[in-house]
Amino acid sequence: MEIFSDETNIEDKNGKEYLGIACLFVPTSYKTTLSNKLSKLRCLHNEPTKWSWNYKDCRNECKEQYHNINNFEIHSTKIENNMAKSKLRIYRRWAKFIANHNKHQKDKNRLLYFNILYVDLDKLDFDKFGVDKDTTNIYNRFYRTVLLSAKSFYFKDQNIIIKNIYHDNADAKEKHEYFKWHVIDYLNSKKRVDIKTDEITFINSNHRAYEDKESKENAQLIQLIDLILGLSNQILFQPSRSKNKIKVANDFYPLFKRLWNRPYNPNSSYNYLRSQQVSIFPKTTINSQKDFEGLINDTHQFHHEIEISDPQSLLEQTSLEDWF
């Protein structure tokens, strides 16, 4: 498999800080097919056949200007009220694709696998945690936990090989003295998983920055995990009152509410058990490294205690404000 990663720092309405870590786990046999499906959703032709990054190679009968408009970087922060209707339509198609992807899919190698972990920074005593408020060190430790979930939760009792690990560009982490290699070195040394690369690869999420097909695929999959993370932020913390962002979050909500309210339901038609999860850690305050090592292995510390509601309700509140 290959892993695609993104992060966020976000505050809730009460000023509590969270560090969000998101990973998309993609079986290599499904990688190109998954990217092609995402690309096809960019085409708004009535009967799309095959999308191509290059307009001249595209088989659909659309105008070049529309093709180029739709060939944009998907990024959750760029969902705005004044965006083109065609772009909003593509965002909504991607959100519905994410929500419904695993339905009725029996082949485990063709599922959509992702894990989002929010670290409650207010429950970490930085002085006793030994990191001097260096969130990159914090990130490094929890990133390891999320990567390991591929083996411990999603592909339990299976032999998995991680071919590559990609991360959205992040200057602080790229320049960090050991972030790029330490996680990989640690997991390989403990023989928890078999990782074939020596370093995490940082990439630009804008596929238009690349010429070759594989790099474009990698960038597009970073866009996918960015959107999943951004929509999760919107549902959990409601950071934006943008009508368009709320609409896109609403399309993702049918899956998210199940992941959040019934994370271990084996009978859901959305088929997310052992393939998709979102959680917050920790439930109780961590006062020392010893506490941490004990709590990180306690599944009860990964909780879902924030109450969520249909994003449509926030959209209705936003609409009412126009009357006052």
PDB file of C-alpha atoms in Angstrom:
ATOM      1  CA  MET A   1       0.000   0.000   0.000  1.00  0.00           C
ATOM      2  CA  GLU A   2       0.859   3.679  -0.172  1.00  0.00           C
ATOM      3  CA  ILE A   3      -0.075   6.270   2.432  1.00  0.00           C
ATOM      4  CA  PHE A   4      -1.134   9.885   1.811  1.00  0.00           C
ATOM      5  CA  SER A   5      -1.106  12.295   4.769  1.00  0.00           C
ATOM      6  CA  ASP A   6      -2.370  15.721   5.740  1.00  0.00           C
ATOM      7  CA  GLU A   7      -2.734  17.747   8.933  1.00  0.00           C
ATOM      8  CA  THR A   8      -4.668  20.591  10.511  1.00  0.00           C
ATOM      9  CA  ASN A   9      -4.575  22.823  13.568  1.00  0.00           C
ATOM     10  CA  ILE A  10      -7.995  23.969  14.676  1.00  0.00           C
ATOM     11  CA  GLU A  11      -9.829  25.551  17.604  1.00  0.00           C
ATOM     12  CA  ASP A  12     -13.350  24.775  18.735  1.00  0.00           C
ATOM     13  CA  LYS A  13     -15.882  27.415  19.761  1.00  0.00           C
ATOM     14  CA  ASN A  14     -14.502  27.424  23.312  1.00  0.00           C
ATOM     15  CA  GLY A  15     -10.915  28.021  22.217  1.00  0.00           C
ATOM     16  CA  LYS A  16      -9.736  24.441  22.755  1.00  0.00           C
ATOM     17  CA  GLU A  17      -6.919  23.498  20.393  1.00  0.00           C
ATOM     18  CA  TYR A  18      -6.754  20.314  18.388  1.00  0.00           C
ATOM     19  CA  LEU A  19      -4.054  18.853  16.182  1.00  0.00           C
ATOM     20  CA  GLY A  20      -5.608  16.836  13.374  1.00  0.00           C
ATOM     21  CA  ILE A  21      -3.720  14.041  11.622  1.00  0.00           C
ATOM     22  CA  ALA A  22      -5.223  12.316   8.586  1.00  0.00           C
ATOM     23  CA  CYS A  23      -3.988   9.368   6.559  1.00  0.00           C
ATOM     24  CA  LEU A  24      -5.376   7.735   3.432  1.00  0.00           C
ATOM     25  CA  PHE A  25      -4.280   4.109   2.964  1.00  0.00           C
ATOM     26  CA  VAL A  26      -4.343   3.048  -0.692  1.00  0.00           C
ATOM     27  CA  PRO A  27      -3.683  -0.513  -1.883  1.00  0.00           C
ATOM     28  CA  THR A  28      -1.273  -0.154  -4.806  1.00  0.00           C
ATOM     29  CA  SER A  29      -3.460  -2.372  -6.988  1.00  0.00           C
ATOM     30  CA  TYR A  30      -6.283   0.166  -6.639  1.00  0.00           C
ATOM     31  CA  LYS A  31      -4.320   3.426  -6.746  1.00  0.00           C
ATOM     32  CA  THR A  32      -4.650   4.293 -10.447  1.00  0.00           C
ATOM     33  CA  THR A  33      -8.279   3.188 -10.598  1.00  0.00           C
ATOM     34  CA  LEU A  34      -9.135   5.340  -7.577  1.00  0.00           C
ATOM     35  CA  SER A  35      -7.412   8.368  -9.077  1.00  0.00           C
ATOM     36  CA  ASN A  36      -9.175   7.800 -12.407  1.00  0.00           C
ATOM     37  CA  LYS A  37     -12.541   7.715 -10.638  1.00  0.00           C
ATOM     38  CA  LEU A  38     -11.778  11.030  -8.963  1.00  0.00           C
ATOM     39  CA  SER A  39     -10.671  12.520 -12.276  1.00  0.00           C
ATOM     40  CA  LYS A  40     -13.846  11.411 -14.015  1.00  0.00           C
ATOM     41  CA  LEU A  41     -15.874  13.289 -11.398  1.00  0.00           C
ATOM     42  CA  ARG A  42     -14.274  16.481 -12.698  1.00  0.00           C
ATOM     43  CA  CYS A  43     -16.014  16.048 -16.044  1.00  0.00           C
ATOM     44  CA  LEU A  44     -19.478  17.607 -16.124  1.00  0.00           C
ATOM     45  CA  HIS A  45     -20.302  16.309 -19.586  1.00  0.00           C
ATOM     46  CA  ASN A  46     -23.667  14.532 -19.677  1.00  0.00           C
ATOM     47  CA  GLU A  47     -22.067  11.225 -20.640  1.00  0.00           C
ATOM     48  CA  PRO A  48     -18.405  11.346 -19.615  1.00  0.00           C
ATOM     49  CA  THR A  49     -16.192   8.603 -20.985  1.00  0.00           C
ATOM     50  CA  LYS A  50     -12.597   9.147 -19.940  1.00  0.00           C
ATOM     51  CA  TRP A  51     -10.980  12.188 -18.381  1.00  0.00           C
ATOM     52  CA  SER A  52      -7.440  13.130 -19.322  1.00  0.00           C
ATOM     53  CA  TRP A  53      -5.248  15.698 -17.593  1.00  0.00           C
ATOM     54  CA  ASN A  54      -4.382  17.017 -21.053  1.00  0.00           C
ATOM     55  CA  TYR A  55      -7.390  18.447 -22.891  1.00  0.00           C
ATOM     56  CA  LYS A  56      -6.078  17.235 -26.268  1.00  0.00           C
ATOM     57  CA  ASP A  57      -6.195  13.632 -25.004  1.00  0.00           C
ATOM     58  CA  CYS A  58      -9.624  13.949 -23.403  1.00  0.00           C
ATOM     59  CA  ARG A  59     -12.352  11.914 -25.089  1.00  0.00           C
ATOM     60  CA  ASN A  60     -15.227  14.017 -23.811  1.00  0.00           C
ATOM     61  CA  GLU A  61     -16.833  16.583 -26.074  1.00  0.00           C
ATOM     62  CA  CYS A  62     -16.408  19.641 -23.877  1.00  0.00           C
ATOM     63  CA  LYS A  63     -14.846  23.005 -24.527  1.00  0.00           C
ATOM     64  CA  GLU A  64     -11.225  23.491 -23.564  1.00  0.00           C
ATOM     65  CA  GLN A  65     -11.986  26.465 -21.288  1.00  0.00           C
ATOM     66  CA  TYR A  66     -14.404  24.358 -19.219  1.00  0.00           C
ATOM     67  CA  HIS A  67     -11.986  21.465 -19.098  1.00  0.00           C
ATOM     68  CA  ASN A  68      -9.267  23.758 -17.749  1.00  0.00           C
ATOM     69  CA  ILE A  69     -11.593  25.322 -15.163  1.00  0.00           C
ATOM     70  CA  ASN A  70     -12.534  21.871 -13.848  1.00  0.00           C
ATOM     71  CA  ASN A  71      -8.914  20.750 -13.777  1.00  0.00           C
ATOM     72  CA  PHE A  72      -8.309  22.597 -10.483  1.00  0.00           C
ATOM     73  CA  GLU A  73      -6.752  21.710  -7.146  1.00  0.00           C
ATOM     74  CA  ILE A  74      -9.328  20.341  -4.730  1.00  0.00           C
ATOM     75  CA  HIS A  75      -8.667  21.953  -1.360  1.00  0.00           C
ATOM     76  CA  SER A  76     -11.136  22.258   1.506  1.00  0.00           C
ATOM     77  CA  THR A  77     -10.037  25.811   2.369  1.00  0.00           C
ATOM     78  CA  LYS A  78     -10.837  26.950  -1.168  1.00  0.00           C
ATOM     79  CA  ILE A  79     -14.558  26.173  -0.972  1.00  0.00           C
ATOM     80  CA  GLU A  80     -15.951  29.709  -1.118  1.00  0.00           C
ATOM     81  CA  ASN A  81     -19.319  31.341  -1.738  1.00  0.00           C
ATOM     82  CA  ASN A  82     -18.113  33.179  -4.829  1.00  0.00           C
ATOM     83  CA  MET A  83     -16.637  30.131  -6.540  1.00  0.00           C
ATOM     84  CA  ALA A  84     -17.811  28.928  -9.956  1.00  0.00           C
ATOM     85  CA  LYS A  85     -20.900  26.702  -9.866  1.00  0.00           C
ATOM     86  CA  SER A  86     -19.013  24.030 -11.782  1.00  0.00           C
ATOM     87  CA  LYS A  87     -16.339  23.887  -9.067  1.00  0.00           C
ATOM     88  CA  LEU A  88     -18.942  23.585  -6.320  1.00  0.00           C
ATOM     89  CA  ARG A  89     -20.586  20.777  -8.257  1.00  0.00           C
ATOM     90  CA  ILE A  90     -17.271  18.907  -8.451  1.00  0.00           C
ATOM     91  CA  TYR A  91     -16.611  19.362  -4.728  1.00  0.00           C
ATOM     92  CA  ARG A  92     -20.058  17.979  -3.984  1.00  0.00           C
ATOM     93  CA  ARG A  93     -19.482  15.017  -6.315  1.00  0.00           C
ATOM     94  CA  TRP A  94     -16.232  14.216  -4.519  1.00  0.00           C
ATOM     95  CA  ALA A  95     -17.939  14.461  -1.106  1.00  0.00           C
ATOM     96  CA  LYS A  96     -20.723  12.096  -2.185  1.00  0.00           C
ATOM     97  CA  PHE A  97     -18.125   9.754  -3.694  1.00  0.00           C
ATOM     98  CA  ILE A  98     -16.303   9.583  -0.347  1.00  0.00           C
ATOM     99  CA  ALA A  99     -19.528   9.023   1.573  1.00  0.00           C
ATOM    100  CA  ASN A 100     -20.809   6.228  -0.644  1.00  0.00           C
ATOM    101  CA  HIS A 101     -17.607   4.602  -1.874  1.00  0.00           C
ATOM    102  CA  ASN A 102     -17.564   1.530   0.366  1.00  0.00           C
ATOM    103  CA  LYS A 103     -21.243   0.668   0.016  1.00  0.00           C
ATOM    104  CA  HIS A 104     -21.727  -2.902  -1.233  1.00  0.00           C
ATOM    105  CA  GLN A 105     -17.984  -3.231  -1.942  1.00  0.00           C
ATOM    106  CA  LYS A 106     -16.802  -6.714  -0.992  1.00  0.00           C
ATOM    107  CA  ASP A 107     -13.239  -6.565  -2.307  1.00  0.00           C
ATOM    108  CA  LYS A 108     -11.036  -5.314   0.551  1.00  0.00           C
ATOM    109  CA  ASN A 109      -8.424  -4.110  -1.920  1.00  0.00           C
ATOM    110  CA  ARG A 110     -10.938  -1.685  -3.430  1.00  0.00           C
ATOM    111  CA  LEU A 111     -12.190  -0.034  -0.244  1.00  0.00           C
ATOM    112  CA  LEU A 112     -11.489   3.566   0.731  1.00  0.00           C
ATOM    113  CA  TYR A 113      -9.331   3.473   3.868  1.00  0.00           C
ATOM    114  CA  PHE A 114      -8.729   6.535   6.024  1.00  0.00           C
ATOM    115  CA  ASN A 115      -8.034   7.406   9.637  1.00  0.00           C
ATOM    116  CA  ILE A 116      -8.379  10.860  11.202  1.00  0.00           C
ATOM    117  CA  LEU A 117      -7.091  11.455  14.719  1.00  0.00           C
ATOM    118  CA  TYR A 118      -7.651  14.732  16.565  1.00  0.00           C
ATOM    119  CA  VAL A 119      -5.222  15.277  19.434  1.00  0.00           C
ATOM    120  CA  ASP A 120      -6.719  17.423  22.210  1.00  0.00           C
ATOM    121  CA  LEU A 121      -3.717  19.652  22.962  1.00  0.00           C
ATOM    122  CA  ASP A 122      -5.397  21.092  26.061  1.00  0.00           C
ATOM    123  CA  LYS A 123      -5.118  17.651  27.661  1.00  0.00           C
ATOM    124  CA  LEU A 124      -1.375  17.374  27.111  1.00  0.00           C
ATOM    125  CA  ASP A 125       0.807  18.822  29.867  1.00  0.00           C
ATOM    126  CA  PHE A 126       3.619  20.071  27.635  1.00  0.00           C
ATOM    127  CA  ASP A 127       6.024  20.679  30.514  1.00  0.00           C
ATOM    128  CA  LYS A 128       5.760  17.067  31.634  1.00  0.00           C
ATOM    129  CA  PHE A 129       5.499  15.721  28.125  1.00  0.00           C
ATOM    130  CA  GLY A 130       9.064  16.806  27.474  1.00  0.00           C
ATOM    131  CA  VAL A 131       8.625  18.593  24.159  1.00  0.00           C
ATOM    132  CA  ASP A 132       8.717  22.310  25.088  1.00  0.00           C
ATOM    133  CA  LYS A 133       5.542  22.990  23.119  1.00  0.00           C
ATOM    134  CA  ASP A 134       7.148  21.682  19.937  1.00  0.00           C
ATOM    135  CA  THR A 135       4.038  20.475  18.117  1.00  0.00           C
ATOM    136  CA  THR A 136       6.167  18.764  15.465  1.00  0.00           C
ATOM    137  CA  ASN A 137       7.430  16.361  18.135  1.00  0.00           C
ATOM    138  CA  ILE A 138       3.844  15.845  19.275  1.00  0.00           C
ATOM    139  CA  TYR A 139       2.788  15.300  15.676  1.00  0.00           C
ATOM    140  CA  ASN A 140       5.616  12.838  15.132  1.00  0.00           C
ATOM    141  CA  ARG A 141       4.466  10.619  18.009  1.00  0.00           C
ATOM    142  CA  PHE A 142       0.791  10.583  17.040  1.00  0.00           C
ATOM    143  CA  TYR A 143       1.532  10.267  13.333  1.00  0.00           C
ATOM    144  CA  ARG A 144       3.221   7.006  14.201  1.00  0.00           C
ATOM    145  CA  THR A 145       0.026   5.859  15.924  1.00  0.00           C
ATOM    146  CA  VAL A 146      -2.105   6.675  12.877  1.00  0.00           C
ATOM    147  CA  LEU A 147       0.290   4.897  10.504  1.00  0.00           C
ATOM    148  CA  LEU A 148       0.308   1.846  12.734  1.00  0.00           C
ATOM    149  CA  SER A 149      -3.495   1.635  12.602  1.00  0.00           C
ATOM    150  CA  ALA A 150      -3.102   0.249   9.078  1.00  0.00           C
ATOM    151  CA  LYS A 151      -1.747  -2.916  10.649  1.00  0.00           C
ATOM    152  CA  SER A 152      -3.404  -2.904  14.072  1.00  0.00           C
ATOM    153  CA  PHE A 153      -6.941  -2.071  12.950  1.00  0.00           C
ATOM    154  CA  TYR A 154      -7.521  -2.118   9.189  1.00  0.00           C
ATOM    155  CA  PHE A 155      -5.385  -5.040   8.038  1.00  0.00           C
ATOM    156  CA  LYS A 156      -5.101  -7.020  11.228  1.00  0.00           C
ATOM    157  CA  ASP A 157      -3.474 -10.439  10.847  1.00  0.00           C
ATOM    158  CA  GLN A 158      -2.401  -9.584   7.290  1.00  0.00           C
ATOM    159  CA  ASN A 159       1.104  -9.067   5.984  1.00  0.00           C
ATOM    160  CA  ILE A 160       1.230  -5.516   4.638  1.00  0.00           C
ATOM    161  CA  ILE A 161       4.042  -3.742   2.840  1.00  0.00           C
ATOM    162  CA  ILE A 162       4.111   0.052   2.792  1.00  0.00           C
ATOM    163  CA  LYS A 163       5.733   1.087  -0.457  1.00  0.00           C
ATOM    164  CA  ASN A 164       5.687   4.876  -0.002  1.00  0.00           C
ATOM    165  CA  ILE A 165       4.502   7.464   2.506  1.00  0.00           C
ATOM    166  CA  TYR A 166       3.507  10.863   1.133  1.00  0.00           C
ATOM    167  CA  HIS A 167       2.759  14.031   3.071  1.00  0.00           C
ATOM    168  CA  ASP A 168       1.388  17.359   1.934  1.00  0.00           C
ATOM    169  CA  ASN A 169       4.096  20.026   1.874  1.00  0.00           C
ATOM    170  CA  ALA A 170       4.884  21.294   5.379  1.00  0.00           C
ATOM    171  CA  ASP A 171       8.001  23.429   5.889  1.00  0.00           C
ATOM    172  CA  ALA A 172       8.307  22.807   9.621  1.00  0.00           C
ATOM    173  CA  LYS A 173       8.304  19.054   9.126  1.00  0.00           C
ATOM    174  CA  GLU A 174      10.514  19.016   6.043  1.00  0.00           C
ATOM    175  CA  LYS A 175      13.158  21.021   7.928  1.00  0.00           C
ATOM    176  CA  HIS A 176      12.762  19.071  11.172  1.00  0.00           C
ATOM    177  CA  GLU A 177      15.903  17.146  12.069  1.00  0.00           C
ATOM    178  CA  TYR A 178      14.282  13.735  12.287  1.00  0.00           C
ATOM    179  CA  PHE A 179      10.622  13.838  11.235  1.00  0.00           C
ATOM    180  CA  LYS A 180      11.190  12.509   7.694  1.00  0.00           C
ATOM    181  CA  TRP A 181      12.920   9.319   8.786  1.00  0.00           C
ATOM    182  CA  HIS A 182      12.290   8.725  12.495  1.00  0.00           C
ATOM    183  CA  VAL A 183       8.764   7.269  12.258  1.00  0.00           C
ATOM    184  CA  ILE A 184       9.822   4.847   9.527  1.00  0.00           C
ATOM    185  CA  ASP A 185      12.984   3.823  11.362  1.00  0.00           C
ATOM    186  CA  TYR A 186      11.074   3.212  14.591  1.00  0.00           C
ATOM    187  CA  LEU A 187       8.286   1.125  13.033  1.00  0.00           C
ATOM    188  CA  ASN A 188      10.723  -0.974  10.999  1.00  0.00           C
ATOM    189  CA  SER A 189      12.951  -1.562  14.034  1.00  0.00           C
ATOM    190  CA  LYS A 190       9.985  -2.796  16.049  1.00  0.00           C
ATOM    191  CA  LYS A 191       8.945  -5.010  13.100  1.00  0.00           C
ATOM    192  CA  ARG A 192       5.404  -3.705  13.408  1.00  0.00           C
ATOM    193  CA  VAL A 193       5.092  -3.125   9.679  1.00  0.00           C
ATOM    194  CA  ASP A 194       7.340  -3.500   6.631  1.00  0.00           C
ATOM    195  CA  ILE A 195       8.122  -0.072   5.157  1.00  0.00           C
ATOM    196  CA  LYS A 196      10.181  -0.069   1.966  1.00  0.00           C
ATOM    197  CA  THR A 197      11.004   3.636   1.825  1.00  0.00           C
ATOM    198  CA  ASP A 198      13.602   5.362   4.005  1.00  0.00           C
ATOM    199  CA  GLU A 199      11.920   8.767   4.157  1.00  0.00           C
ATOM    200  CA  ILE A 200       8.525  10.414   4.010  1.00  0.00           C
ATOM    201  CA  THR A 201       8.076  12.194   0.678  1.00  0.00           C
ATOM    202  CA  PHE A 202       6.659  15.705   0.812  1.00  0.00           C
ATOM    203  CA  ILE A 203       4.655  16.674  -2.260  1.00  0.00           C
ATOM    204  CA  ASN A 204       2.683  19.579  -3.662  1.00  0.00           C
ATOM    205  CA  SER A 205      -1.043  18.873  -3.548  1.00  0.00           C
ATOM    206  CA  ASN A 206      -1.551  20.829  -6.767  1.00  0.00           C
ATOM    207  CA  HIS A 207      -1.385  18.210  -9.530  1.00  0.00           C
ATOM    208  CA  ARG A 208      -0.867  20.929 -12.130  1.00  0.00           C
ATOM    209  CA  ALA A 209       2.623  21.459 -10.718  1.00  0.00           C
ATOM    210  CA  TYR A 210       3.668  18.099 -12.187  1.00  0.00           C
ATOM    211  CA  GLU A 211       4.010  16.726 -15.703  1.00  0.00           C
ATOM    212  CA  ASP A 212       4.186  12.971 -15.139  1.00  0.00           C
ATOM    213  CA  LYS A 213       1.096  10.841 -14.540  1.00  0.00           C
ATOM    214  CA  GLU A 214       2.233   9.224 -11.276  1.00  0.00           C
ATOM    215  CA  SER A 215       3.017  12.557  -9.595  1.00  0.00           C
ATOM    216  CA  LYS A 216      -0.372  13.896 -10.676  1.00  0.00           C
ATOM    217  CA  GLU A 217      -2.037  10.828  -9.151  1.00  0.00           C
ATOM    218  CA  ASN A 218      -0.123  11.311  -5.896  1.00  0.00           C
ATOM    219  CA  ALA A 219      -1.116  14.973  -5.717  1.00  0.00           C
ATOM    220  CA  GLN A 220      -4.761  14.150  -6.399  1.00  0.00           C
ATOM    221  CA  LEU A 221      -4.800  11.599  -3.579  1.00  0.00           C
ATOM    222  CA  ILE A 222      -3.388  14.244  -1.236  1.00  0.00           C
ATOM    223  CA  GLN A 223      -6.333  16.393  -2.353  1.00  0.00           C
ATOM    224  CA  LEU A 224      -8.664  13.545  -1.421  1.00  0.00           C
ATOM    225  CA  ILE A 225      -7.400  13.203   2.150  1.00  0.00           C
ATOM    226  CA  ASP A 226      -7.347  17.012   2.479  1.00  0.00           C
ATOM    227  CA  LEU A 227     -11.031  17.145   1.589  1.00  0.00           C
ATOM    228  CA  ILE A 228     -11.940  14.335   3.999  1.00  0.00           C
ATOM    229  CA  LEU A 229     -10.080  16.127   6.796  1.00  0.00           C
ATOM    230  CA  GLY A 230     -11.523  19.551   5.946  1.00  0.00           C
ATOM    231  CA  LEU A 231     -15.111  18.307   5.866  1.00  0.00           C
ATOM    232  CA  SER A 232     -14.581  16.472   9.151  1.00  0.00           C
ATOM    233  CA  ASN A 233     -13.353  19.752  10.654  1.00  0.00           C
ATOM    234  CA  GLN A 234     -16.483  21.502   9.424  1.00  0.00           C
ATOM    235  CA  ILE A 235     -18.854  18.933  10.906  1.00  0.00           C
ATOM    236  CA  LEU A 236     -17.059  18.670  14.260  1.00  0.00           C
ATOM    237  CA  PHE A 237     -16.062  22.283  14.903  1.00  0.00           C
ATOM    238  CA  GLN A 238     -18.091  24.412  12.418  1.00  0.00           C
ATOM    239  CA  PRO A 239     -15.193  26.814  11.692  1.00  0.00           C
ATOM    240  CA  SER A 240     -16.857  28.269   8.594  1.00  0.00           C
ATOM    241  CA  ARG A 241     -20.268  29.750   7.867  1.00  0.00           C
ATOM    242  CA  SER A 242     -19.721  29.601   4.119  1.00  0.00           C
ATOM    243  CA  LYS A 243     -22.913  28.284   2.549  1.00  0.00           C
ATOM    244  CA  ASN A 244     -20.986  26.330  -0.048  1.00  0.00           C
ATOM    245  CA  LYS A 245     -18.672  24.685   2.490  1.00  0.00           C
ATOM    246  CA  ILE A 246     -21.702  23.705   4.554  1.00  0.00           C
ATOM    247  CA  LYS A 247     -23.368  22.199   1.474  1.00  0.00           C
ATOM    248  CA  VAL A 248     -20.305  20.080   0.692  1.00  0.00           C
ATOM    249  CA  ALA A 249     -20.005  18.992   4.354  1.00  0.00           C
ATOM    250  CA  ASN A 250     -23.679  18.045   4.250  1.00  0.00           C
ATOM    251  CA  ASP A 251     -22.956  15.630   1.386  1.00  0.00           C
ATOM    252  CA  PHE A 252     -20.272  13.937   3.513  1.00  0.00           C
ATOM    253  CA  TYR A 253     -22.384  13.934   6.687  1.00  0.00           C
ATOM    254  CA  PRO A 254     -24.344  10.677   6.095  1.00  0.00           C
ATOM    255  CA  LEU A 255     -21.086   8.734   6.413  1.00  0.00           C
ATOM    256  CA  PHE A 256     -19.499  10.926   9.079  1.00  0.00           C
ATOM    257  CA  LYS A 257     -22.411  10.707  11.523  1.00  0.00           C
ATOM    258  CA  ARG A 258     -22.187   6.918  11.377  1.00  0.00           C
ATOM    259  CA  LEU A 259     -18.416   6.938  11.888  1.00  0.00           C
ATOM    260  CA  TRP A 260     -18.909   9.251  14.847  1.00  0.00           C
ATOM    261  CA  ASN A 261     -22.039   7.897  16.525  1.00  0.00           C
ATOM    262  CA  ARG A 262     -21.608   4.175  15.801  1.00  0.00           C
ATOM    263  CA  PRO A 263     -17.919   3.654  14.947  1.00  0.00           C
ATOM    264  CA  TYR A 264     -17.993  -0.121  15.429  1.00  0.00           C
ATOM    265  CA  ASN A 265     -21.232  -1.027  13.678  1.00  0.00           C
ATOM    266  CA  PRO A 266     -20.546  -4.180  11.620  1.00  0.00           C
ATOM    267  CA  ASN A 267     -23.923  -4.052   9.880  1.00  0.00           C
ATOM    268  CA  SER A 268     -23.866  -0.568   8.374  1.00  0.00           C
ATOM    269  CA  SER A 269     -24.583  -0.414   4.652  1.00  0.00           C
ATOM    270  CA  TYR A 270     -21.781   2.189   4.486  1.00  0.00           C
ATOM    271  CA  ASN A 271     -19.292  -0.620   5.192  1.00  0.00           C
ATOM    272  CA  TYR A 272     -16.828   1.490   7.178  1.00  0.00           C
ATOM    273  CA  LEU A 273     -15.849  -0.867   9.994  1.00  0.00           C
ATOM    274  CA  ARG A 274     -12.092  -1.532   9.848  1.00  0.00           C
ATOM    275  CA  SER A 275     -11.673   0.798   6.899  1.00  0.00           C
ATOM    276  CA  GLN A 276     -12.619   4.288   8.100  1.00  0.00           C
ATOM    277  CA  GLN A 277     -12.474   6.008  11.479  1.00  0.00           C
ATOM    278  CA  VAL A 278     -12.398   9.420  13.128  1.00  0.00           C
ATOM    279  CA  SER A 279     -11.627   9.940  16.823  1.00  0.00           C
ATOM    280  CA  ILE A 280     -10.268  12.305  19.482  1.00  0.00           C
ATOM    281  CA  PHE A 281      -7.425  11.509  21.898  1.00  0.00           C
ATOM    282  CA  PRO A 282      -7.104  11.602  24.884  1.00  0.00           C
ATOM    283  CA  LYS A 283     -10.197  11.400  27.042  1.00  0.00           C
ATOM    284  CA  THR A 284      -8.257  12.201  30.218  1.00  0.00           C
ATOM    285  CA  THR A 285      -5.335  14.578  30.782  1.00  0.00           C
ATOM    286  CA  ILE A 286      -1.818  13.263  30.162  1.00  0.00           C
ATOM    287  CA  ASN A 287       0.581  14.425  32.860  1.00  0.00           C
ATOM    288  CA  SER A 288       3.686  12.418  32.050  1.00  0.00           C
ATOM    289  CA  GLN A 289       5.348  10.209  29.473  1.00  0.00           C
ATOM    290  CA  LYS A 290       4.442   7.214  31.626  1.00  0.00           C
ATOM    291  CA  ASP A 291       0.771   8.198  31.525  1.00  0.00           C
ATOM    292  CA  PHE A 292       1.020   8.668  27.799  1.00  0.00           C
ATOM    293  CA  GLU A 293       2.444   5.233  27.059  1.00  0.00           C
ATOM    294  CA  GLY A 294      -0.361   3.664  29.049  1.00  0.00           C
ATOM    295  CA  LEU A 295      -3.184   5.760  27.625  1.00  0.00           C
ATOM    296  CA  ILE A 296      -2.116   5.513  23.974  1.00  0.00           C
ATOM    297  CA  ASN A 297      -2.822   1.773  24.140  1.00  0.00           C
ATOM    298  CA  ASP A 298      -6.197   2.242  25.833  1.00  0.00           C
ATOM    299  CA  THR A 299      -8.934   2.216  23.186  1.00  0.00           C
ATOM    300  CA  HIS A 300     -11.301   3.998  25.595  1.00  0.00           C
ATOM    301  CA  GLN A 301      -9.075   7.089  25.386  1.00  0.00           C
ATOM    302  CA  PHE A 302     -10.014   7.478  21.711  1.00  0.00           C
ATOM    303  CA  HIS A 303     -13.422   9.035  22.077  1.00  0.00           C
ATOM    304  CA  HIS A 304     -16.357  10.616  20.206  1.00  0.00           C
ATOM    305  CA  GLU A 305     -17.764  12.887  22.897  1.00  0.00           C
ATOM    306  CA  ILE A 306     -18.380  16.013  20.802  1.00  0.00           C
ATOM    307  CA  GLU A 307     -22.024  16.275  19.797  1.00  0.00           C
ATOM    308  CA  ILE A 308     -22.512  16.763  16.080  1.00  0.00           C
ATOM    309  CA  SER A 309     -25.483  17.918  14.045  1.00  0.00           C
ATOM    310  CA  ASP A 310     -26.547  17.997  10.428  1.00  0.00           C
ATOM    311  CA  PRO A 311     -24.576  20.782   8.663  1.00  0.00           C
ATOM    312  CA  GLN A 312     -27.867  21.696   7.006  1.00  0.00           C
ATOM    313  CA  SER A 313     -28.997  23.158  10.354  1.00  0.00           C
ATOM    314  CA  LEU A 314     -26.067  25.592  10.293  1.00  0.00           C
ATOM    315  CA  LEU A 315     -26.943  26.452   6.697  1.00  0.00           C
ATOM    316  CA  GLU A 316     -30.489  27.263   7.777  1.00  0.00           C
ATOM    317  CA  GLN A 317     -29.167  29.488  10.588  1.00  0.00           C
ATOM    318  CA  THR A 318     -26.901  31.257   8.100  1.00  0.00           C
ATOM    319  CA  SER A 319     -29.848  31.791   5.742  1.00  0.00           C
ATOM    320  CA  LEU A 320     -31.975  33.290   8.542  1.00  0.00           C
ATOM    321  CA  GLU A 321     -29.278  35.864   9.243  1.00  0.00           C
ATOM    322  CA  ASP A 322     -29.988  37.378   5.830  1.00  0.00           C
ATOM    323  CA  TRP A 323     -33.366  38.511   7.175  1.00  0.00           C
ATOM    324  CA  PHE A 324     -31.896  40.579  10.011  1.00  0.00           C
TER     325      PHE A 324
END
